[in-house]
């Protein structure tokens, strides 16, 4: 779901810092020092926000509209932090004001800590934004950002008084941010942010067209979730590496948990080729806020390829008499690739409030606004949209729907990637 509270909170904290910093500047600071220290403070606050977002706390999911959105904002504030830190570095005055002892100043560790922090921040950002690095390699290197945060905390805490006034009003705000950021850092770096794992056993591995359905049976407690949520799946045994996120495609009431995994890289290929029933799996979750239950009476569910999985769970969970009128637009390359098509048709016939709109690109039918305008009975702006699919498709539709007069608040997306 689109939620903006989180963004407003971040903007509010930055605005508060700026107001306090400019409203109560330390007497002896020259205007340039005030301005450049302010940029450094903003960079630090943004980094703190990025760290807080890596905690995966449920309350943050509520504020930001799900973990996928939290990671998008995490990336955005990380980039902004690096840019403001660079402005701070290049603009801060090098010459010391009269009366400041240059030797005492040179002995303060602030400058080298800041310099190292900035170098690692820029390197870390290049790595973070480089999609060519495989996820399994990228993830450990991204943890270097924890070191950056420690270095930058050391930088401002040890800064000479002429540059940074620790007990000014804005300085106290930074100290509070540092305390929160350090706690959050320990929490996520030591894995305390991962929700408790529930043990499951592999009941079946079903090969579908370019995807694999993994059916899991609970060993103890069942995972409680709402349709559309996802979980991290960790397969026990050699060579399975880190947990991977997958939307739960079964309904909450089912005894088994089902995931439908498209073959994309090494891990998902290994699932298809090597996974056999009987093995143990840890499931961590649930995460996500892609919830259509409370949304408007007329909904469009737009699934591109494997983006069908959140809607599968919703359809499987839906009871007869649901008052919503739903058009499920299902875009696939060709009919043979449209997984669970027979089940979708059967559910649509059984429930009565679902209209299935398949679009196959090999027949020239693409998920485009013009095509939808043709296929849907009412004007586009009368529906509420839920979209999940390849990024170019979702981004393109988002832009075109907005141009067609659909308010952004009525378009909800689920991204199948965190980077
Ligand atoms: C919220 C969410 C829900 C998803 N639901 C589904 C689903 O229902 N069905 C489905 O087929 N796919 C789903 N995915 C995508 C799925 O996680 C990736 O396709 C899978 O992890 C790829 O792993 P790989 O090693 O085979 O491929 P790779 O080629 O190694 O990875 C492809 C891409 O997948 C992502 N990825 C890889 N490993 C991880 C990881 N450990 N953690 C996070 N992201 C990773 C990265 O963006 C990477 O670029 C979902 C992803 C997210 C974020």
CSV table of C-alpha atoms and ligand atoms in Angstrom, one decimal:
chain,number,residue,atom,x,y,z
A,1,UNK,CA,0.0,0.0,0.0
A,2,UNK,CA,1.2,3.5,-0.7
A,3,UNK,CA,1.9,5.2,2.7
A,4,UNK,CA,3.6,8.5,3.0
A,5,UNK,CA,3.9,8.9,6.8
A,6,UNK,CA,7.5,7.6,6.8
A,7,UNK,CA,8.6,10.1,4.2
A,8,UNK,CA,6.9,13.0,6.1
A,9,UNK,CA,8.6,11.9,9.3
A,10,UNK,CA,12.0,11.9,7.7
A,11,UNK,CA,11.3,15.3,6.1
A,12,UNK,CA,10.0,16.6,9.5
A,13,UNK,CA,13.1,15.5,11.4
A,14,UNK,CA,15.4,17.2,8.8
A,15,UNK,CA,13.3,20.4,8.9
A,16,UNK,CA,13.4,20.4,12.7
A,17,UNK,CA,17.2,20.0,12.7
A,18,UNK,CA,17.5,22.9,10.1
A,19,UNK,CA,15.2,25.1,12.1
A,20,UNK,CA,17.0,24.4,15.4
A,21,UNK,CA,20.4,24.8,13.8
A,22,UNK,CA,19.6,28.1,12.1
A,23,UNK,CA,17.4,29.4,14.9
A,24,UNK,CA,19.9,28.8,17.6
A,25,UNK,CA,23.4,29.0,16.0
A,26,UNK,CA,26.4,29.0,18.3
A,27,UNK,CA,27.5,32.6,18.8
A,28,UNK,CA,31.1,32.2,17.5
A,29,UNK,CA,30.3,30.3,14.3
A,30,UNK,CA,30.8,32.2,11.0
A,31,UNK,CA,27.8,31.9,8.7
A,32,UNK,CA,29.8,29.6,6.4
A,33,UNK,CA,30.6,27.3,9.3
A,34,UNK,CA,26.9,27.3,10.3
A,35,UNK,CA,25.8,26.3,6.8
A,36,UNK,CA,28.4,23.6,6.2
A,37,UNK,CA,28.0,22.0,9.6
A,38,UNK,CA,24.3,22.0,8.9
A,39,UNK,CA,24.9,20.0,5.7
A,40,UNK,CA,27.0,17.6,7.7
A,41,UNK,CA,24.2,17.2,10.3
A,42,UNK,CA,21.7,16.6,7.5
A,43,UNK,CA,23.9,13.9,6.0
A,44,UNK,CA,24.3,12.2,9.4
A,45,UNK,CA,20.5,12.3,10.1
A,46,UNK,CA,19.9,10.8,6.6
A,47,UNK,CA,22.4,8.0,7.3
A,48,UNK,CA,20.6,7.4,10.6
A,49,UNK,CA,17.3,7.1,8.8
A,50,UNK,CA,18.9,4.6,6.4
A,51,UNK,CA,20.2,2.5,9.4
A,52,UNK,CA,16.8,2.7,11.1
A,53,UNK,CA,15.1,1.4,7.9
A,54,UNK,CA,17.4,-1.6,7.8
A,55,UNK,CA,15.8,-2.8,11.1
A,56,UNK,CA,12.7,-4.2,9.2
A,57,UNK,CA,10.6,-3.1,12.2
A,58,UNK,CA,6.8,-3.7,11.7
A,59,UNK,CA,6.0,-0.2,12.7
A,60,UNK,CA,8.2,1.2,10.0
A,61,UNK,CA,6.5,-1.1,7.5
A,62,UNK,CA,3.2,0.5,8.5
A,63,UNK,CA,4.7,4.0,8.0
A,64,UNK,CA,6.3,3.3,4.7
A,65,UNK,CA,3.8,0.7,3.2
A,66,UNK,CA,5.9,-2.4,3.4
A,67,UNK,CA,9.5,-3.7,3.4
A,68,UNK,CA,10.0,-3.2,-0.3
A,69,UNK,CA,9.2,0.5,0.0
A,70,UNK,CA,11.3,0.7,3.1
A,71,UNK,CA,14.3,-0.5,1.1
A,72,UNK,CA,13.6,1.9,-1.7
A,73,UNK,CA,13.6,4.8,0.8
A,74,UNK,CA,16.7,3.3,2.4
A,75,UNK,CA,18.5,3.6,-0.9
A,76,UNK,CA,17.2,7.1,-1.6
A,77,UNK,CA,18.2,8.5,1.8
A,78,UNK,CA,21.6,6.7,1.4
A,79,UNK,CA,22.3,8.6,-1.9
A,80,UNK,CA,21.1,11.9,-0.4
A,81,UNK,CA,23.3,11.4,2.6
A,82,UNK,CA,26.3,10.8,0.4
A,83,UNK,CA,25.6,14.0,-1.6
A,84,UNK,CA,25.1,16.2,1.4
A,85,UNK,CA,28.2,14.7,3.0
A,86,UNK,CA,30.2,15.7,-0.1
A,87,UNK,CA,28.8,19.2,0.0
A,88,UNK,CA,29.8,19.4,3.7
A,89,UNK,CA,33.3,18.1,3.0
A,90,UNK,CA,34.1,20.5,0.1
A,91,UNK,CA,32.5,23.6,1.6
A,92,UNK,CA,33.6,23.4,5.2
A,93,UNK,CA,36.2,26.2,5.9
A,94,UNK,CA,39.8,24.7,6.0
A,95,UNK,CA,41.3,27.8,7.8
A,96,UNK,CA,40.8,27.9,11.5
A,97,UNK,CA,39.3,31.0,13.2
A,98,UNK,CA,41.6,33.2,15.1
A,99,UNK,CA,42.4,32.0,18.7
A,100,UNK,CA,42.1,28.3,17.9
A,101,UNK,CA,45.2,26.2,18.7
A,102,UNK,CA,46.2,24.5,15.4
A,103,UNK,CA,48.1,21.7,17.3
A,104,UNK,CA,45.2,20.8,19.5
A,105,UNK,CA,43.0,20.9,16.5
A,106,UNK,CA,45.3,18.7,14.4
A,107,UNK,CA,45.4,16.2,17.3
A,108,UNK,CA,41.6,15.8,17.3
A,109,UNK,CA,40.7,12.6,15.4
A,110,UNK,CA,37.6,14.3,13.8
A,111,UNK,CA,39.2,15.1,10.4
A,112,UNK,CA,40.7,11.7,9.6
A,113,UNK,CA,37.6,9.9,10.9
A,114,UNK,CA,35.4,12.1,8.6
A,115,UNK,CA,37.8,11.7,5.6
A,116,UNK,CA,37.8,7.9,6.0
A,117,UNK,CA,34.0,7.8,6.6
A,118,UNK,CA,33.5,9.8,3.4
A,119,UNK,CA,35.8,7.6,1.3
A,120,UNK,CA,34.0,4.4,2.5
A,121,UNK,CA,30.6,6.1,2.0
A,122,UNK,CA,31.3,6.9,-1.6
A,123,UNK,CA,32.8,3.4,-2.3
A,124,UNK,CA,29.9,1.8,-0.4
A,125,UNK,CA,27.4,3.8,-2.5
A,126,UNK,CA,29.0,2.7,-5.8
A,127,UNK,CA,28.8,-0.9,-4.7
A,128,UNK,CA,25.3,-0.5,-3.4
A,129,UNK,CA,24.0,0.9,-6.7
A,130,UNK,CA,26.0,-1.5,-8.9
A,131,UNK,CA,23.4,-4.0,-10.1
A,132,UNK,CA,26.1,-6.1,-11.8
A,133,UNK,CA,27.4,-7.4,-8.5
A,134,UNK,CA,25.5,-10.6,-7.5
A,135,UNK,CA,23.2,-10.3,-4.6
A,136,UNK,CA,25.1,-12.9,-2.5
A,137,UNK,CA,28.4,-11.0,-2.9
A,138,UNK,CA,26.7,-7.6,-2.6
A,139,UNK,CA,25.0,-8.2,0.7
A,140,UNK,CA,28.2,-8.8,2.8
A,141,UNK,CA,29.9,-5.8,1.2
A,142,UNK,CA,26.9,-3.6,2.0
A,143,UNK,CA,27.5,-4.2,5.7
A,144,UNK,CA,30.6,-2.0,5.3
A,145,UNK,CA,28.1,0.9,5.7
A,146,UNK,CA,28.0,0.0,9.4
A,147,UNK,CA,31.7,1.0,9.6
A,148,UNK,CA,30.9,4.3,7.7
A,149,UNK,CA,28.3,5.1,10.3
A,150,UNK,CA,30.7,4.5,13.2
A,151,UNK,CA,33.4,6.6,11.5
A,152,UNK,CA,31.0,9.5,10.9
A,153,UNK,CA,29.7,9.3,14.5
A,154,UNK,CA,33.3,9.5,15.7
A,155,UNK,CA,33.8,12.4,13.3
A,156,UNK,CA,31.1,14.7,14.7
A,157,UNK,CA,31.5,13.6,18.3
A,158,UNK,CA,35.2,14.5,18.3
A,159,UNK,CA,34.8,17.6,16.1
A,160,UNK,CA,36.6,20.7,17.5
A,161,UNK,CA,34.2,23.1,19.2
A,162,UNK,CA,34.8,25.7,16.6
A,163,UNK,CA,33.0,23.6,14.0
A,164,UNK,CA,30.5,21.5,16.0
A,165,UNK,CA,28.8,22.7,19.2
A,166,UNK,CA,27.9,19.4,21.0
A,167,UNK,CA,25.4,21.0,23.4
A,168,UNK,CA,23.8,23.4,21.0
A,169,UNK,CA,20.1,22.6,20.5
A,170,UNK,CA,20.7,21.0,17.1
A,171,UNK,CA,23.8,19.2,18.5
A,172,UNK,CA,21.6,17.5,21.1
A,173,UNK,CA,19.3,16.3,18.3
A,174,UNK,CA,22.3,14.7,16.5
A,175,UNK,CA,23.3,13.0,19.8
A,176,UNK,CA,19.9,11.5,20.1
A,177,UNK,CA,20.0,10.4,16.5
A,178,UNK,CA,23.4,8.8,17.1
A,179,UNK,CA,22.1,6.9,20.1
A,180,UNK,CA,19.1,5.6,18.1
A,181,UNK,CA,21.3,4.8,15.1
A,182,UNK,CA,23.9,2.9,17.0
A,183,UNK,CA,21.2,0.7,18.7
A,184,UNK,CA,19.6,0.1,15.3
A,185,UNK,CA,23.0,-0.8,13.8
A,186,UNK,CA,23.7,-3.4,16.5
A,187,UNK,CA,20.2,-4.7,16.0
A,188,UNK,CA,20.4,-5.3,12.3
A,189,UNK,CA,24.1,-6.1,12.0
A,190,UNK,CA,23.8,-9.0,14.4
A,191,UNK,CA,20.6,-10.3,12.7
A,192,UNK,CA,18.2,-9.4,15.5
A,193,UNK,CA,16.1,-7.7,12.8
A,194,UNK,CA,15.2,-11.1,11.3
A,195,UNK,CA,11.9,-12.2,12.6
A,196,UNK,CA,12.0,-15.5,14.4
A,197,UNK,CA,12.2,-18.4,12.0
A,198,UNK,CA,9.4,-21.1,11.9
A,199,UNK,CA,10.5,-24.6,10.9
A,200,UNK,CA,8.8,-26.2,7.9
A,201,UNK,CA,9.4,-29.4,6.0
A,202,UNK,CA,9.3,-29.7,2.2
A,203,UNK,CA,6.2,-31.7,1.3
A,204,UNK,CA,6.3,-31.3,-2.5
A,205,UNK,CA,8.3,-29.6,-5.3
A,206,UNK,CA,6.1,-29.1,-8.3
A,207,UNK,CA,7.6,-28.1,-11.7
A,208,UNK,CA,5.6,-25.5,-13.5
A,209,UNK,CA,6.4,-23.6,-16.8
A,210,UNK,CA,9.6,-21.7,-15.9
A,211,UNK,CA,8.7,-21.8,-12.2
A,212,UNK,CA,8.6,-24.1,-9.3
A,213,UNK,CA,6.0,-24.5,-6.6
A,214,UNK,CA,7.4,-25.4,-3.2
A,215,UNK,CA,4.9,-26.8,-0.8
A,216,UNK,CA,5.9,-26.7,2.9
A,217,UNK,CA,4.3,-28.4,5.9
A,218,UNK,CA,4.7,-26.8,9.3
A,219,UNK,CA,6.8,-28.7,11.9
A,220,UNK,CA,5.4,-26.6,14.7
A,221,UNK,CA,3.5,-23.4,14.7
A,222,UNK,CA,2.1,-22.1,11.4
A,223,UNK,CA,3.1,-18.7,10.0
A,224,UNK,CA,0.3,-16.2,10.5
A,225,UNK,CA,0.0,-13.9,7.5
A,226,UNK,CA,-2.4,-11.9,5.4
A,227,UNK,CA,-2.8,-12.5,1.6
A,228,UNK,CA,-0.1,-10.7,-0.4
A,229,UNK,CA,2.6,-10.9,2.3
A,230,UNK,CA,6.0,-12.5,1.8
A,231,UNK,CA,8.5,-14.3,3.8
A,232,UNK,CA,12.2,-15.1,3.7
A,233,UNK,CA,12.8,-18.8,2.8
A,234,UNK,CA,16.0,-20.4,4.1
A,235,UNK,CA,16.7,-23.9,2.9
A,236,UNK,CA,18.8,-25.9,5.3
A,237,UNK,CA,21.8,-27.8,4.0
A,238,UNK,CA,25.1,-27.2,2.2
A,239,UNK,CA,25.2,-24.7,-0.7
A,240,UNK,CA,21.8,-23.0,-0.1
A,241,UNK,CA,23.4,-19.8,1.3
A,242,UNK,CA,21.3,-16.8,2.5
A,243,UNK,CA,17.5,-16.6,2.8
A,244,UNK,CA,15.5,-15.4,-0.2
A,245,UNK,CA,12.2,-13.4,-0.2
A,246,UNK,CA,9.1,-15.0,-1.8
A,247,UNK,CA,5.5,-14.0,-1.7
A,248,UNK,CA,3.3,-16.6,0.0
A,249,UNK,CA,1.0,-17.9,-2.8
A,250,UNK,CA,-1.2,-20.1,-0.5
A,251,UNK,CA,-4.1,-18.7,1.5
A,252,UNK,CA,-3.7,-18.1,5.2
A,253,UNK,CA,-6.3,-20.8,6.1
A,254,UNK,CA,-4.5,-23.6,4.2
A,255,UNK,CA,-2.5,-26.2,6.2
A,256,UNK,CA,0.5,-25.9,3.8
A,257,UNK,CA,2.5,-22.9,2.9
A,258,UNK,CA,3.1,-22.5,-0.8
A,259,UNK,CA,5.7,-20.5,-2.7
A,260,UNK,CA,5.9,-20.2,-6.5
A,261,UNK,CA,9.4,-19.4,-7.6
A,262,UNK,CA,10.4,-18.3,-11.0
A,263,UNK,CA,13.8,-19.6,-12.2
A,264,UNK,CA,15.9,-16.5,-12.3
A,265,UNK,CA,19.4,-17.2,-11.0
A,266,UNK,CA,21.6,-19.9,-9.3
A,267,UNK,CA,19.4,-20.3,-6.2
A,268,UNK,CA,16.1,-20.6,-7.9
A,269,UNK,CA,17.6,-22.9,-10.5
A,270,UNK,CA,18.9,-25.1,-7.7
A,271,UNK,CA,15.4,-25.1,-6.2
A,272,UNK,CA,14.1,-26.5,-9.5
A,273,UNK,CA,16.8,-29.0,-10.2
A,274,UNK,CA,17.9,-30.2,-6.8
A,275,UNK,CA,15.2,-29.6,-4.2
A,276,UNK,CA,13.5,-32.7,-3.0
A,277,UNK,CA,10.7,-33.4,-0.5
A,278,UNK,CA,11.7,-34.1,3.1
A,279,UNK,CA,14.3,-31.4,3.6
A,280,UNK,CA,14.0,-28.7,6.3
A,281,UNK,CA,13.3,-25.0,5.7
A,282,UNK,CA,13.2,-22.0,8.0
A,283,UNK,CA,10.5,-19.4,7.1
A,284,UNK,CA,10.9,-15.8,8.5
A,285,UNK,CA,8.1,-13.4,8.2
A,286,UNK,CA,5.6,-12.2,7.4
A,287,UNK,CA,6.5,-8.9,5.8
A,288,UNK,CA,4.8,-6.6,3.3
A,289,UNK,CA,1.7,-4.4,3.2
A,290,UNK,CA,0.3,-5.2,-0.2
A,291,UNK,CA,-3.2,-5.5,1.1
A,292,UNK,CA,-6.2,-4.9,-1.1
A,293,UNK,CA,-8.8,-6.0,1.5
A,294,UNK,CA,-9.6,-2.5,2.8
A,295,UNK,CA,-9.3,-0.7,-0.5
A,296,UNK,CA,-12.0,0.6,-2.9
A,297,UNK,CA,-15.0,-1.4,-4.2
A,298,UNK,CA,-13.6,-1.5,-7.8
A,299,UNK,CA,-10.1,-2.8,-8.1
A,300,UNK,CA,-7.7,-3.7,-10.9
A,301,UNK,CA,-5.1,-6.4,-10.0
A,302,UNK,CA,-2.4,-6.2,-12.5
A,303,UNK,CA,0.0,-9.1,-12.5
A,304,UNK,CA,3.0,-9.4,-14.8
A,305,UNK,CA,4.4,-12.9,-15.1
A,306,UNK,CA,5.5,-14.2,-11.7
A,307,UNK,CA,4.0,-11.0,-10.2
A,308,UNK,CA,0.8,-13.1,-10.0
A,309,UNK,CA,1.8,-14.7,-6.7
A,310,UNK,CA,0.4,-12.0,-4.3
A,311,UNK,CA,-2.9,-12.2,-6.2
A,312,UNK,CA,-3.0,-16.0,-6.1
A,313,UNK,CA,-3.0,-15.8,-2.3
A,314,UNK,CA,-5.7,-13.2,-2.3
A,315,UNK,CA,-7.8,-15.2,-4.7
A,316,UNK,CA,-7.3,-18.5,-2.9
A,317,UNK,CA,-8.3,-16.7,0.4
A,318,UNK,CA,-11.4,-14.9,-1.0
A,319,UNK,CA,-14.8,-16.0,0.2
A,320,UNK,CA,-18.0,-16.0,-1.8
A,321,UNK,CA,-20.0,-12.8,-1.4
A,322,UNK,CA,-17.0,-10.5,-1.4
A,323,UNK,CA,-18.4,-7.1,-2.3
A,324,UNK,CA,-15.5,-5.9,-4.4
A,325,UNK,CA,-15.6,-6.0,-8.2
A,326,UNK,CA,-12.1,-7.1,-9.3
A,327,UNK,CA,-10.5,-7.3,-12.7
A,328,UNK,CA,-7.4,-9.4,-12.7
A,329,UNK,CA,-5.3,-8.3,-15.6
A,330,UNK,CA,-2.7,-11.1,-16.1
A,331,UNK,CA,0.1,-10.3,-18.5
A,332,UNK,CA,2.3,-13.1,-19.7
A,333,UNK,CA,4.5,-13.7,-22.7
A,334,UNK,CA,2.3,-16.6,-24.0
A,335,UNK,CA,-0.6,-18.7,-22.7
A,336,UNK,CA,1.6,-21.6,-21.8
A,337,UNK,CA,3.6,-19.4,-19.5
A,338,UNK,CA,0.5,-18.2,-17.6
A,339,UNK,CA,0.8,-20.3,-14.5
A,340,UNK,CA,-2.3,-21.5,-12.6
A,341,UNK,CA,-4.5,-20.3,-15.5
A,342,UNK,CA,-7.0,-23.1,-15.0
A,343,UNK,CA,-7.3,-22.4,-11.3
A,344,UNK,CA,-7.7,-18.7,-11.9
A,345,UNK,CA,-10.5,-19.3,-14.4
A,346,UNK,CA,-12.2,-21.7,-12.0
A,347,UNK,CA,-12.0,-19.3,-9.1
A,348,UNK,CA,-13.3,-16.4,-11.2
A,349,UNK,CA,-16.3,-18.6,-12.3
A,350,UNK,CA,-16.9,-19.7,-8.7
A,351,UNK,CA,-16.7,-16.3,-7.0
A,352,UNK,CA,-18.5,-14.2,-9.5
A,353,UNK,CA,-16.9,-10.9,-8.6
A,354,UNK,CA,-13.6,-11.6,-10.5
A,355,UNK,CA,-13.1,-10.9,-14.2
A,356,UNK,CA,-10.0,-12.4,-15.6
A,357,UNK,CA,-8.3,-10.4,-18.4
A,358,UNK,CA,-5.4,-12.3,-19.8
A,359,UNK,CA,-2.9,-10.4,-22.0
A,360,UNK,CA,-0.4,-12.4,-24.0
A,361,UNK,CA,2.3,-10.4,-25.7
A,362,UNK,CA,2.9,-13.0,-28.4
A,363,UNK,CA,-0.7,-12.2,-29.5
A,364,UNK,CA,0.1,-8.5,-29.4
A,365,UNK,CA,-1.7,-7.8,-26.2
A,366,UNK,CA,0.5,-5.8,-23.7
A,367,UNK,CA,-0.2,-4.4,-20.3
A,368,UNK,CA,-0.7,-0.9,-21.5
A,369,UNK,CA,-3.1,1.8,-20.6
A,370,UNK,CA,-4.7,1.9,-24.0
A,371,UNK,CA,-5.3,-1.9,-23.9
A,372,UNK,CA,-6.8,-1.6,-20.5
A,373,UNK,CA,-9.1,1.2,-21.5
A,374,UNK,CA,-10.4,-1.0,-24.2
A,375,UNK,CA,-10.9,-4.1,-22.0
A,376,UNK,CA,-12.3,-2.4,-18.8
A,377,UNK,CA,-16.0,-1.5,-18.6
A,378,UNK,CA,-15.5,1.8,-16.7
A,379,UNK,CA,-13.2,4.8,-17.0
A,380,UNK,CA,-9.6,4.1,-15.7
A,381,UNK,CA,-9.8,6.7,-12.9
A,382,UNK,CA,-12.8,4.9,-11.3
A,383,UNK,CA,-10.6,1.9,-10.1
A,384,UNK,CA,-8.0,1.4,-7.4
A,385,UNK,CA,-4.9,-0.4,-8.7
A,386,UNK,CA,-2.7,-3.1,-7.3
A,387,UNK,CA,0.3,-3.9,-9.5
A,388,UNK,CA,3.1,-6.5,-9.3
A,389,UNK,CA,5.4,-7.4,-12.1
A,390,UNK,CA,8.6,-6.5,-13.9
A,391,UNK,CA,9.8,-3.0,-13.0
A,392,UNK,CA,9.7,-1.5,-16.6
A,393,UNK,CA,6.0,-2.7,-16.8
A,394,UNK,CA,5.0,-1.3,-13.4
A,395,UNK,CA,6.9,2.0,-13.9
A,396,UNK,CA,5.5,2.5,-17.4
A,397,UNK,CA,1.9,1.8,-16.2
A,398,UNK,CA,2.3,4.0,-13.2
A,399,UNK,CA,3.3,7.0,-15.3
A,400,UNK,CA,0.5,6.3,-17.9
A,401,UNK,CA,-2.2,5.8,-15.3
A,402,UNK,CA,-1.2,9.1,-13.6
A,403,UNK,CA,-1.4,10.8,-17.0
A,404,UNK,CA,-4.8,9.2,-17.5
A,405,UNK,CA,-6.0,10.9,-14.3
A,406,UNK,CA,-5.7,8.1,-11.8
A,407,UNK,CA,-4.5,9.7,-8.5
A,408,UNK,CA,-1.2,8.3,-7.2
A,409,UNK,CA,-2.9,7.4,-3.9
A,410,UNK,CA,-5.0,4.9,-5.8
A,411,UNK,CA,-2.1,3.0,-7.3
A,412,UNK,CA,-0.3,0.4,-5.1
A,413,UNK,CA,2.7,-1.6,-6.1
A,414,UNK,CA,4.8,-4.5,-4.7
A,415,UNK,CA,8.4,-4.7,-5.9
A,416,UNK,CA,10.1,-8.0,-6.2
A,417,UNK,CA,13.5,-6.5,-5.5
A,418,UNK,CA,15.1,-4.7,-2.7
A,419,UNK,CA,18.2,-3.2,-4.4
B,1,LIG,C1,9.2,-8.9,-1.6
B,1,LIG,C2,9.6,-9.9,-2.6
B,1,LIG,C3,8.7,-10.9,-3.0
B,1,LIG,C4,9.1,-11.8,-4.0
B,1,LIG,N1,8.2,-12.8,-4.4
B,1,LIG,C5,8.6,-13.6,-5.3
B,1,LIG,C6,7.7,-14.7,-5.8
B,1,LIG,O1,6.6,-14.9,-5.2
B,1,LIG,N2,8.1,-15.5,-6.8
B,1,LIG,C7,9.3,-15.3,-7.4
B,1,LIG,O2,9.7,-16.1,-8.3
B,1,LIG,N3,10.2,-14.3,-7.0
B,1,LIG,C8,9.9,-13.5,-6.0
B,1,LIG,N4,10.8,-12.6,-5.6
B,1,LIG,C9,12.1,-12.5,-6.3
B,1,LIG,C10,13.0,-13.5,-5.7
B,1,LIG,O3,13.4,-13.2,-4.4
B,1,LIG,C11,14.3,-13.6,-6.5
B,1,LIG,O4,13.9,-13.9,-7.8
B,1,LIG,C12,15.2,-14.6,-6.0
B,1,LIG,O5,15.7,-14.3,-4.7
B,1,LIG,C13,16.4,-14.8,-7.0
B,1,LIG,O6,17.4,-15.5,-6.5
B,1,LIG,P1,18.5,-16.2,-7.4
B,1,LIG,O7,19.7,-16.4,-6.6
B,1,LIG,O8,17.9,-17.4,-8.1
B,1,LIG,O9,18.8,-15.1,-8.6
B,1,LIG,P2,19.9,-14.0,-8.7
B,1,LIG,O10,20.1,-13.9,-10.1
B,1,LIG,O11,21.0,-14.3,-7.8
B,1,LIG,O12,19.1,-12.8,-8.2
B,1,LIG,C14,18.2,-12.0,-9.0
B,1,LIG,C15,17.7,-10.8,-8.2
B,1,LIG,O13,17.0,-11.3,-7.1
B,1,LIG,C16,17.2,-10.5,-5.9
B,1,LIG,N5,17.8,-11.4,-4.8
B,1,LIG,C17,18.6,-12.4,-5.0
B,1,LIG,N6,18.9,-13.0,-3.8
B,1,LIG,C18,18.2,-12.3,-2.9
B,1,LIG,C19,18.1,-12.3,-1.5
B,1,LIG,N7,18.7,-13.3,-0.8
B,1,LIG,N8,17.3,-11.4,-0.8
B,1,LIG,C20,16.7,-10.5,-1.5
B,1,LIG,N9,16.8,-10.3,-2.9
B,1,LIG,C21,17.5,-11.2,-3.5
B,1,LIG,C22,18.2,-9.4,-6.3
B,1,LIG,O14,17.5,-8.3,-6.7
B,1,LIG,C23,18.9,-10.0,-7.5
B,1,LIG,O15,19.3,-9.0,-8.4
B,1,LIG,C24,10.4,-11.7,-4.6
B,1,LIG,C25,11.3,-10.7,-4.2
B,1,LIG,C26,10.9,-9.8,-3.2
B,1,LIG,C27,11.8,-8.7,-2.8
